[in-house]
XYZ file of C-alpha atoms in Angstrom:
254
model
C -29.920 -12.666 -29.737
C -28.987 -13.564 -26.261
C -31.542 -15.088 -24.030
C -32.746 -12.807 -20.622
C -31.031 -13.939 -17.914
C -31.703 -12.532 -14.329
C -28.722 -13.259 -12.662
C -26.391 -12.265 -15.312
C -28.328 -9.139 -16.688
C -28.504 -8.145 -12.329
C -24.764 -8.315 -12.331
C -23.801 -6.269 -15.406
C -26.668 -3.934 -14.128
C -25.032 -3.788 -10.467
C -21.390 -2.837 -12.423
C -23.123 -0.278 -14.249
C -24.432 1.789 -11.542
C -21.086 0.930 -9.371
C -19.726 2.472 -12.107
C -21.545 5.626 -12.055
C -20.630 5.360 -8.151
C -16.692 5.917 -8.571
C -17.628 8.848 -11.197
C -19.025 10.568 -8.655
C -16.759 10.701 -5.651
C -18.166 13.548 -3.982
C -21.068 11.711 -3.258
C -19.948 8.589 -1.901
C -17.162 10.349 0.037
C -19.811 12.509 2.060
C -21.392 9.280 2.900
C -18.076 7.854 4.294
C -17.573 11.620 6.211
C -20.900 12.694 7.498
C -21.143 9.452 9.897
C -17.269 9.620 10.672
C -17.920 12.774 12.190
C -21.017 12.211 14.256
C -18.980 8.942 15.282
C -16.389 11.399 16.527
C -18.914 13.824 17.951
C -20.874 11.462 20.274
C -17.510 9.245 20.804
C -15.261 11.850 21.796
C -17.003 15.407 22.354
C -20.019 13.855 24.759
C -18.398 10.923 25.750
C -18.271 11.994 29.276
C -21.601 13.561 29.697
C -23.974 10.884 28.460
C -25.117 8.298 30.893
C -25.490 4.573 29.097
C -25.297 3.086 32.294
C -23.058 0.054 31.723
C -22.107 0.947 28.423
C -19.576 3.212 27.228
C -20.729 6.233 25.392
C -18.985 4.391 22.011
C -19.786 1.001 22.374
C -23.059 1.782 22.187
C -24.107 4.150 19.779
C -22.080 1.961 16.841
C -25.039 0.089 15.570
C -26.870 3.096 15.351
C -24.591 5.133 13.531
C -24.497 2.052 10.915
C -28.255 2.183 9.902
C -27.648 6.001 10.181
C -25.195 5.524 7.311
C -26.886 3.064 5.415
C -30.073 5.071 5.436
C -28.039 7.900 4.389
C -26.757 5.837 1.383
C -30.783 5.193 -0.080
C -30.799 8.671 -0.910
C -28.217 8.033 -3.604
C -29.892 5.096 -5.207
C -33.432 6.735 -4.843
C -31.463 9.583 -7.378
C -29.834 6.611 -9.782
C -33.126 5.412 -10.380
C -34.676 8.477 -10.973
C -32.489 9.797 -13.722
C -32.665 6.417 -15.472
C -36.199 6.854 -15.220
C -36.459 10.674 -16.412
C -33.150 10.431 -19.010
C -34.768 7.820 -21.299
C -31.886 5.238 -20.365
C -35.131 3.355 -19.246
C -36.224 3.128 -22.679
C -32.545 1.750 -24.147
C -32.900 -1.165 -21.731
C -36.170 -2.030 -23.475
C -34.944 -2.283 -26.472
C -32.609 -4.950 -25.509
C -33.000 -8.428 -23.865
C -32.461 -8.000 -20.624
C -34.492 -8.733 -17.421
C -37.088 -6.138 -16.636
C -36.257 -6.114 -13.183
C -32.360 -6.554 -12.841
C -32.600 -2.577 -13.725
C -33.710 -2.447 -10.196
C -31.829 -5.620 -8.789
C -28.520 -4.071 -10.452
C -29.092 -0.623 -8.328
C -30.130 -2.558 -5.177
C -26.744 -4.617 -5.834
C -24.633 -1.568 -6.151
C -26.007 0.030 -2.897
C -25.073 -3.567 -1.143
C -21.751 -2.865 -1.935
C -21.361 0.898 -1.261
C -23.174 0.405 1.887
C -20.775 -2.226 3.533
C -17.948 -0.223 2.635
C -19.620 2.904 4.467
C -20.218 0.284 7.564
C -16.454 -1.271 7.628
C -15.516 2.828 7.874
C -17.586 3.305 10.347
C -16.615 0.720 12.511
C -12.826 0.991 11.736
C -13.298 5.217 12.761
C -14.963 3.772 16.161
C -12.185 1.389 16.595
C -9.461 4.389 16.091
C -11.465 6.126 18.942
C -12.152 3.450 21.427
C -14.852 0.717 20.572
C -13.492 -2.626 21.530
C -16.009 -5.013 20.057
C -16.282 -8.501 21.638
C -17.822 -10.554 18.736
C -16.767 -13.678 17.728
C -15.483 -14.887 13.586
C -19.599 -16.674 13.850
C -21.386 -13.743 15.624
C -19.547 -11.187 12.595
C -20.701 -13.485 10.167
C -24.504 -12.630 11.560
C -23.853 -9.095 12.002
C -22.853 -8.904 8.037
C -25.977 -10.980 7.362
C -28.265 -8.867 9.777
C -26.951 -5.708 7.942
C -27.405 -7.180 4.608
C -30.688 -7.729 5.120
C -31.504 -4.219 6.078
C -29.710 -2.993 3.725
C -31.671 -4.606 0.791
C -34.777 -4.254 2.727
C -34.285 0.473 2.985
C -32.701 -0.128 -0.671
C -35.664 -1.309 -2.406
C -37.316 2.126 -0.235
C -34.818 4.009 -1.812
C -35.746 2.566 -5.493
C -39.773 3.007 -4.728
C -38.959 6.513 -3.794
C -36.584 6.970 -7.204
C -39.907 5.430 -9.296
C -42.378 7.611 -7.481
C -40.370 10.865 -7.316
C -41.105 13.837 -10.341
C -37.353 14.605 -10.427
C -34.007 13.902 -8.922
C -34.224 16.389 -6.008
C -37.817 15.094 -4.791
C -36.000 11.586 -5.192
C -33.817 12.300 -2.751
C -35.809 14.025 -0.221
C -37.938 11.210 0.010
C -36.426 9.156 2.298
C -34.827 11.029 4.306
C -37.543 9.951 7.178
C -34.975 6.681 7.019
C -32.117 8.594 8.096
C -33.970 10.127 11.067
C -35.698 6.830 12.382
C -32.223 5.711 14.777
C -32.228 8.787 16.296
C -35.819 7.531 17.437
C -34.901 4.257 18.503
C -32.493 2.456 20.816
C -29.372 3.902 18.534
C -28.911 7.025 20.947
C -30.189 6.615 24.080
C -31.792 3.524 25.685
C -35.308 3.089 25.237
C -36.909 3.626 28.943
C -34.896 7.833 28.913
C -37.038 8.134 26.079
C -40.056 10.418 26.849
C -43.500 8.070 26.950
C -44.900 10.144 23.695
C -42.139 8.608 21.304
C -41.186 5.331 23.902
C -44.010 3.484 21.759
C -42.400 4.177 18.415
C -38.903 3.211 19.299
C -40.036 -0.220 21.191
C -42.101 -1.021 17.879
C -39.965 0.550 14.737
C -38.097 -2.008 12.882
C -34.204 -0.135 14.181
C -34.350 -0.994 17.501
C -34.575 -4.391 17.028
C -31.885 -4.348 14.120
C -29.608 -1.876 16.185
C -30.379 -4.370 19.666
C -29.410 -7.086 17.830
C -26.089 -5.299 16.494
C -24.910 -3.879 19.422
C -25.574 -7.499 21.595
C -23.621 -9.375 18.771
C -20.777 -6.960 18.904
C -19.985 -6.514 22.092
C -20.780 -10.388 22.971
C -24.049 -10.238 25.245
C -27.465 -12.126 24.629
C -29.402 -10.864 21.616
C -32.840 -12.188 23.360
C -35.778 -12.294 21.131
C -34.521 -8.775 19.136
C -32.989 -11.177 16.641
C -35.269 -13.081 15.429
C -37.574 -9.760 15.470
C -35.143 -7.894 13.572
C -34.821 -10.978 11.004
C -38.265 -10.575 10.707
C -38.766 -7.350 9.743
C -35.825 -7.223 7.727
C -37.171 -10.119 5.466
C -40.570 -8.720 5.481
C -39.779 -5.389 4.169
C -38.113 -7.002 1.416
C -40.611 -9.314 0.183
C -42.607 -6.299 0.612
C -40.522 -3.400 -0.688
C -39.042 -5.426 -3.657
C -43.063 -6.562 -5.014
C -44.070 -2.696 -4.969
C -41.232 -1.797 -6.774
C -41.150 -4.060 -10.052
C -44.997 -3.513 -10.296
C -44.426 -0.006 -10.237
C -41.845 -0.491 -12.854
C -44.299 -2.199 -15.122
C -46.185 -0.307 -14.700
C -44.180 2.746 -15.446
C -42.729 1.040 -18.558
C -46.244 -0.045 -19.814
């Protein structure tokens, strides 16, 4: 019998639920369309009645549409892991040896993917309608390792909400609070137009600092200190997010 191996069990995990992905193209496609047409909306419908100052209406509401459809993206893994959990697949994986937590790892894996191919959309559908970004080959190479990041850091959300949840439909009402945070940020509308009773939250959310950083990188200005902040939290929620979800794993499979 074959020795457990994380990396290897993670991968054939992270095929498996890509897998499932492509056999449910409904799905993924309405993540692809839902932030191609609020890219069109804001980029073309109020282009020319939002201020941004020096930006352009497009330019600058790119990053935030990103998280927007990354967060929208947890939703489906926060459902994976729920059925696995509630359709006894769960208890076929214990029976064989395999890593306890590249069940998780594989899912997290899988939304990687599917999430960077929901980005490159994005930013390809604000191309089409006017975004000119300015970044250089090194400062893409940090964008894709800034999203990344965030994306494994909502992910393993996603996977605590999918453990936690009583069924597939609570699963993926959960985080849905992840989907609403750019809209409370710096993704929309700078931070000093915000009214003082949310101004607080934006400055001190973890998507400001992630979208900041984006939206410098891309269109070639300083990022400041919102880098290293956004690396920060990024990490942080991961070391964070990814410990509560294998001990509630264990302790769901105990």
């Amino acid at each position: 019998m074959r020795k457990s191996n994380v990396l290897f069990d993670s991968w054939t995990m992270s095929k498996r639920s890509l897998r499932i992905t492509f056999r449910n193209p409904e799905a993924f496609g309405a993540a692809i369309i839902v932030p191609a047409f609020v890219m069109l909306l804001f980029g073309l419908v109020f282009n020319n009645v939002m201020d941004m100052g020096s930006y352009t209406v497009i330019d600058f509401i790119v990053p935030g549409i990103i998280l927007q459809t990354i967060a929208q993206g947890v939703t489906f893994s926060a459902i994976n892991v729920n059925n696995d959990m509630m359709k006894g697949i769960i208890d076929r994986f214990r029976s064989m040896p395999i890593s306890k937590s590249a069940v998780l790892t594989g899912h997290v894996i899988a939304a990687l993917v599917r999430s960077m191919i929901t980005a490159a959309v994005a930013i390809g559908i604000a191309v089409l309608i006017g975004f000119r970004p300015q970044a250089s080959f090194a400062d893409w190479l940090v964008i894709i390792g800034i999203l990344a990041l965030f994306i494994l850091a909502i992910t393993w959300i996603g996977v605590i909400c999918g453990l936690i949840a009583k069924a597939p439909e609570s699963a993926g009402t959960y985080p849905f609070l992840l989907f609403l945070l750019p809209y409370i940020s710096s993704g929309f509308a700078p931070i000093e137009t915000l009214p003082n009773s949310i101004r607080w939250f934006a400055e001190h959310q973890p998507m400001t600092p992630i979208i900041d950083s984006l939206r410098a990188l891309m269109l070639g200005t300083p990022t400041g200190n919102a880098l290293p902040i956004a690396l920060i939290w990024s990490v942080g929620l991961i070391v964070v997010t990814f410990t509560i979800a294998v001990q509630l794993y264990k302790r769901k499979l105990s």
